[in-house]
XYZ file of C-alpha atoms in Angstrom:
297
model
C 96.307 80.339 105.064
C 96.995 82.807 103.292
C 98.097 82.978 99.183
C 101.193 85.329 99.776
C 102.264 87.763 102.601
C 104.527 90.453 101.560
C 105.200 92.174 98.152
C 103.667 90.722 94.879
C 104.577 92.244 91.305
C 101.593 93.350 89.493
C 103.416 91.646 85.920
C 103.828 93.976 82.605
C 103.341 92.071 79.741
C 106.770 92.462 77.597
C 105.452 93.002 73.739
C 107.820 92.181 70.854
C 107.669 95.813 68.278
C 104.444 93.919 66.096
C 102.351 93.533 69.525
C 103.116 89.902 70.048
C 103.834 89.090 73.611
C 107.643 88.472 74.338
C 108.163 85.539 76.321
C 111.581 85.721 76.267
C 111.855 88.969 78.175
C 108.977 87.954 80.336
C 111.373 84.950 81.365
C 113.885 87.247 82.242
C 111.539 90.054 84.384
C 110.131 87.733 86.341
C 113.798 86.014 87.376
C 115.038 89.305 88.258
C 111.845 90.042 90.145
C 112.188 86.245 92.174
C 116.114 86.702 92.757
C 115.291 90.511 94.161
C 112.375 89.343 97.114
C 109.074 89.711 95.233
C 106.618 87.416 97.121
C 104.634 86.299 94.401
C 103.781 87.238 90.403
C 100.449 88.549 89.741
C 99.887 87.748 85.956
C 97.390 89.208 83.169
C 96.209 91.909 85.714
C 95.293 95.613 84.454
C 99.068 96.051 84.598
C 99.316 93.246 82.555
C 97.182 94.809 79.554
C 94.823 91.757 79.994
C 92.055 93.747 78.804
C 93.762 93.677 75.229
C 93.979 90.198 74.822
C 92.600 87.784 73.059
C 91.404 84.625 75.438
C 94.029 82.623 73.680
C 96.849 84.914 74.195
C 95.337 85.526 78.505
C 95.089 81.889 78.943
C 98.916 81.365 77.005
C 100.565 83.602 79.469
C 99.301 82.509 82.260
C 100.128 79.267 81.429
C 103.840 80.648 80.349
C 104.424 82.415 83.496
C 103.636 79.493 85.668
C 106.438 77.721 83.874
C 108.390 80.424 84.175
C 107.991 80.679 88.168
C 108.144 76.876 89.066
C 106.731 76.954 92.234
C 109.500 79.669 93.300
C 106.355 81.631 94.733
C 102.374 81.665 93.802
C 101.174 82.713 90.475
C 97.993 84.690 90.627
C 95.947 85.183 87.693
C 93.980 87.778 86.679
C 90.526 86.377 85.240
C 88.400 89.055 85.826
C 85.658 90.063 82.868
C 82.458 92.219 82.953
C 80.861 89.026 81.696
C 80.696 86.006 84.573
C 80.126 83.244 82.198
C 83.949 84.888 80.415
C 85.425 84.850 84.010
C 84.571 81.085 84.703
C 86.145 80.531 81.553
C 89.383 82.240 82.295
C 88.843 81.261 85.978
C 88.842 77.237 84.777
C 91.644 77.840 82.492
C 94.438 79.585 84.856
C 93.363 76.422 87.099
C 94.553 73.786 84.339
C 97.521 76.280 83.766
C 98.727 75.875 87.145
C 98.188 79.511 88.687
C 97.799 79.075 92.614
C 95.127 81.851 92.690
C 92.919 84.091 91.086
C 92.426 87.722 90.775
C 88.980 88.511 90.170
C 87.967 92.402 89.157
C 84.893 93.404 90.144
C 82.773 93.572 86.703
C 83.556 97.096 84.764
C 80.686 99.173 82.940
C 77.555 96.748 83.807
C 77.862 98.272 87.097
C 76.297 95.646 89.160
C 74.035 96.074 92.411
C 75.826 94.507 95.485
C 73.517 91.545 95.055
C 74.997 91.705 91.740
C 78.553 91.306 92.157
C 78.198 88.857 95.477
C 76.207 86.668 92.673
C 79.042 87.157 90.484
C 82.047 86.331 92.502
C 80.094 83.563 94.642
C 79.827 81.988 90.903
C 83.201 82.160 89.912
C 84.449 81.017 93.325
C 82.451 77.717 92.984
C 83.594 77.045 89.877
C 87.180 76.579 90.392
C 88.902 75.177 93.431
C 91.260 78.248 93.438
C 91.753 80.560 96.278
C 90.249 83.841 95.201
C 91.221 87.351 95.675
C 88.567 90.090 95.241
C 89.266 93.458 93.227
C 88.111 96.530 93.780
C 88.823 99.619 92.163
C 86.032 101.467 91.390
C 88.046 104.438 89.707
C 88.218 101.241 86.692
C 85.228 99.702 86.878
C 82.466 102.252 88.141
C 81.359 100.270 91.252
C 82.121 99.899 95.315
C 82.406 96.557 96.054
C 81.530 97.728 99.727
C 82.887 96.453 103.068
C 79.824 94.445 103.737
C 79.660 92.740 100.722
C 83.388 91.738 100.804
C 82.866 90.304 104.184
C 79.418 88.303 103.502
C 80.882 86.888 100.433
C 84.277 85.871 103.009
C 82.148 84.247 105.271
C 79.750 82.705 102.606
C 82.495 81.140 100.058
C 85.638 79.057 101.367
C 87.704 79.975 98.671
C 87.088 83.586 98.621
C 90.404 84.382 100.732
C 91.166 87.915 99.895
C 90.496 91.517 98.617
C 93.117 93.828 96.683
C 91.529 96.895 98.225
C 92.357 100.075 96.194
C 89.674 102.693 96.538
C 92.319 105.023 98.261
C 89.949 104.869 101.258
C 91.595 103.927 104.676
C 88.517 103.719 106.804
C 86.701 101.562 104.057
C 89.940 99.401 104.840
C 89.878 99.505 108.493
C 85.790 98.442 108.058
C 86.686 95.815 105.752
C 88.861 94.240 108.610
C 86.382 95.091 111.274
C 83.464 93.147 109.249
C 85.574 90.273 108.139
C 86.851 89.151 111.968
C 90.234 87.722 110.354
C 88.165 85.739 107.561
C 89.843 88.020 104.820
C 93.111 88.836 103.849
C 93.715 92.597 102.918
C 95.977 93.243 100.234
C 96.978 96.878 99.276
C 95.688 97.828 95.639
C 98.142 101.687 96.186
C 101.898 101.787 96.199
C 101.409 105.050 98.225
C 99.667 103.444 101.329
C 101.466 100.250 101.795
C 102.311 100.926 105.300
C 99.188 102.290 106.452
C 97.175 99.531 105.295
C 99.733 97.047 106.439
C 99.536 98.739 110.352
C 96.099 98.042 110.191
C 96.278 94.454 109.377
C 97.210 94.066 105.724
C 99.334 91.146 104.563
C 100.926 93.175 101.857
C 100.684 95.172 98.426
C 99.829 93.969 94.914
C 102.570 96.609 93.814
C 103.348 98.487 90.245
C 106.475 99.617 92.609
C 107.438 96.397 92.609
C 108.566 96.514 89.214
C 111.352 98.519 89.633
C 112.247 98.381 93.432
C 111.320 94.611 94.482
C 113.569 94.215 97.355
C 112.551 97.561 98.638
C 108.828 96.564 98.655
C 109.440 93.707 100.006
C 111.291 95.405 103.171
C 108.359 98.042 103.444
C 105.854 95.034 103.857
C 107.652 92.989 105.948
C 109.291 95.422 108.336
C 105.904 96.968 109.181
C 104.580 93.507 109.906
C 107.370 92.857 112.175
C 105.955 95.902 114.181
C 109.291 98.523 112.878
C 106.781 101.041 111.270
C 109.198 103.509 111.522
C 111.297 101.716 109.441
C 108.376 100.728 107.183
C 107.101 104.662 107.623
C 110.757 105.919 105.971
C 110.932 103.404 103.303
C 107.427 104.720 102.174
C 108.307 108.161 102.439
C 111.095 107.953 100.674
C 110.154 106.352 97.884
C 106.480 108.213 97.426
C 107.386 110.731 94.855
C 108.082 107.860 92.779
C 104.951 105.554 93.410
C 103.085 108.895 92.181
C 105.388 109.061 89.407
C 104.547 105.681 87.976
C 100.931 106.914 87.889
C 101.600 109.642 86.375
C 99.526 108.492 83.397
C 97.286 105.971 83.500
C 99.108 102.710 84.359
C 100.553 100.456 82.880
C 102.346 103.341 80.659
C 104.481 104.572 82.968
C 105.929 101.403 84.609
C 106.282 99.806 81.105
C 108.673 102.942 80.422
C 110.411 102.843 83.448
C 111.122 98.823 83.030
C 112.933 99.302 79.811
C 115.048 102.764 81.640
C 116.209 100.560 83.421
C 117.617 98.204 80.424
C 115.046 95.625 80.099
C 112.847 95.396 76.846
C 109.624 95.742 78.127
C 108.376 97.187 74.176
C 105.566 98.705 73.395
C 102.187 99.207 74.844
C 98.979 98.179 72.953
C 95.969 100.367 71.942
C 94.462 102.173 72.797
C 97.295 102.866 75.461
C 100.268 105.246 73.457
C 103.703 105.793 74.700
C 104.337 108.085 77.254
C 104.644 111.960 76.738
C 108.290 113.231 76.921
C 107.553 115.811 79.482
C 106.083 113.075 81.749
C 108.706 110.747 81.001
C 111.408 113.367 82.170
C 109.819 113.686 85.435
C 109.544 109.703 85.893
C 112.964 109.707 85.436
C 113.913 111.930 87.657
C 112.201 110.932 90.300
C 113.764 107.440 89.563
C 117.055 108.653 89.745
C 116.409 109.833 93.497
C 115.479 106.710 94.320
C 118.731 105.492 93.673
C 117.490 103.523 90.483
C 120.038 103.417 87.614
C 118.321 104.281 84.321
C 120.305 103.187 81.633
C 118.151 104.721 78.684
């Protein structure tokens, strides 16, 4: 069974102006993102700024956002580290906090072997009774996790149940599928081929778009699974100039900008992440304004 089908937020961490984490505001995205047709909240992710935290502060929000959500949809947490003993840590703590899964990067600058990083995951899986999705973006972390890895490690591990697949690559997708015989869910990792993956079998998108067009996500996802790809095919083309405009520096900068356009207080981002360039944050706006967005800032 699957953790979520559809759209899921990839959560911004709201910061008060001193860098503490504003709870408050947090409260109030993820309501807005529930009542609008997000399928589930993916919490302390890269989008999150998890890499900034403290353990504390990771294991606090997690543990803040499940309260928050109530069982409204699943909570995914984001306990990936470079370090596996660090991940089993987080991994065991987002369990106590109540998270319904796990998102679990594959490990950043020790750039394991593929023996490696099936050691690493198959560890983490077994120590938590959480449903695990995989992570692999090797433009972050250095390393592939490659197709036949991800579907040993599906058919090896119960409770590895998914991948978030962004290496941009559609036939690494497509062989993902083909290896894992139906043992894996496929989640999209790029706001810009959420349709294409979907067509081939996805169940949805771990989206940054989500932030700021929820329902519209949603209907992308779920209209292509329902076999209107045409429908599903428009929605993505219209909206693609601005999935490449909240990328247009490294993420989360840009979606943390657009979020408080659009009147909430999403605050400022922590180092070594700076606020976004003017220039930059002209063109995000436009292209936000196309999409029918009202920017209130």
């Amino acid at each position: 069974m699957s953790i979520f089908t559809g759209a899921g937020v990839a959560l911004i961490t709201p910061m008060h102006e001193d860098g503490s984490i504003n709870y408050d505001e947090m409260e109030r995205i993820v309501d807005y993102q529930i009542e609008n047709g997000t399928d589930a909240i993916i919490v302390c992710g890269t989008t999150g700024e998890a890499s900034t935290m403290t353990h504390e502060e990771h294991i606090e929000t997690i543990r803040a956002c499940t309260g928050m959500v109530k069982k409204r949809v699943p909570v995914i947490a984001g306990t990936g580290s470079n370090c596996t003993k660090t991940a089993v840590y987080l991994s065991q703590e987002a369990e106590k906090a109540g998270a319904d899964g796990i998102l679990v990067v594959s490990p950043y600058y020790n750039k394991a072997t593929q023996n490696g990083l099936k050691k690493h995951f198959t560890t983490i899986a077994k120590s938590t009774d959480l449903p695990m999705i995989l992570y692999n973006i090797q433009g972050r972390t250095g390393v592939n996790i490659l197709p036949k890895t991800i579907a040993e490690l599906s058919k090896d591990v119960d409770t590895i149940v998914a991948v978030k697949e962004a290496s941009g690559d559609i036939s690494q997708v497509a062989e993902i599928l083909a290896l894992s015989e139906g043992r894996i869910d496929l989640y999209s990792g790029n706001d810009d081929q959420i349709v294409p993956i979907v067509a081939l079998g996805g169940k949805g998108v771990i989206s940054v778009l989500s932030h700021v067009l929820p329902r519209e996500t949603h209907d992308m996802v779920m209209k292509t699974m329902a076999g209107d790809t045409s429908t599903g095919a428009e929605l993505q083309l219209k909206y693609f100039k601005l999935a490449k405009a909240l990328f247009i520096e490294v993420n989360p900068i840009p979606v943390k900008a657009a979020v408080n356009m659009m009147g909430f207080n999403a605050g400022p981002l922590r180092m070594p992440l700076t606020e976004m360039e003017e220039g930059n944050k002209k063109i995000l706006r436009q292209a936000m304004e196309d999409a029918g967005i009202k920017v209130t800032e």
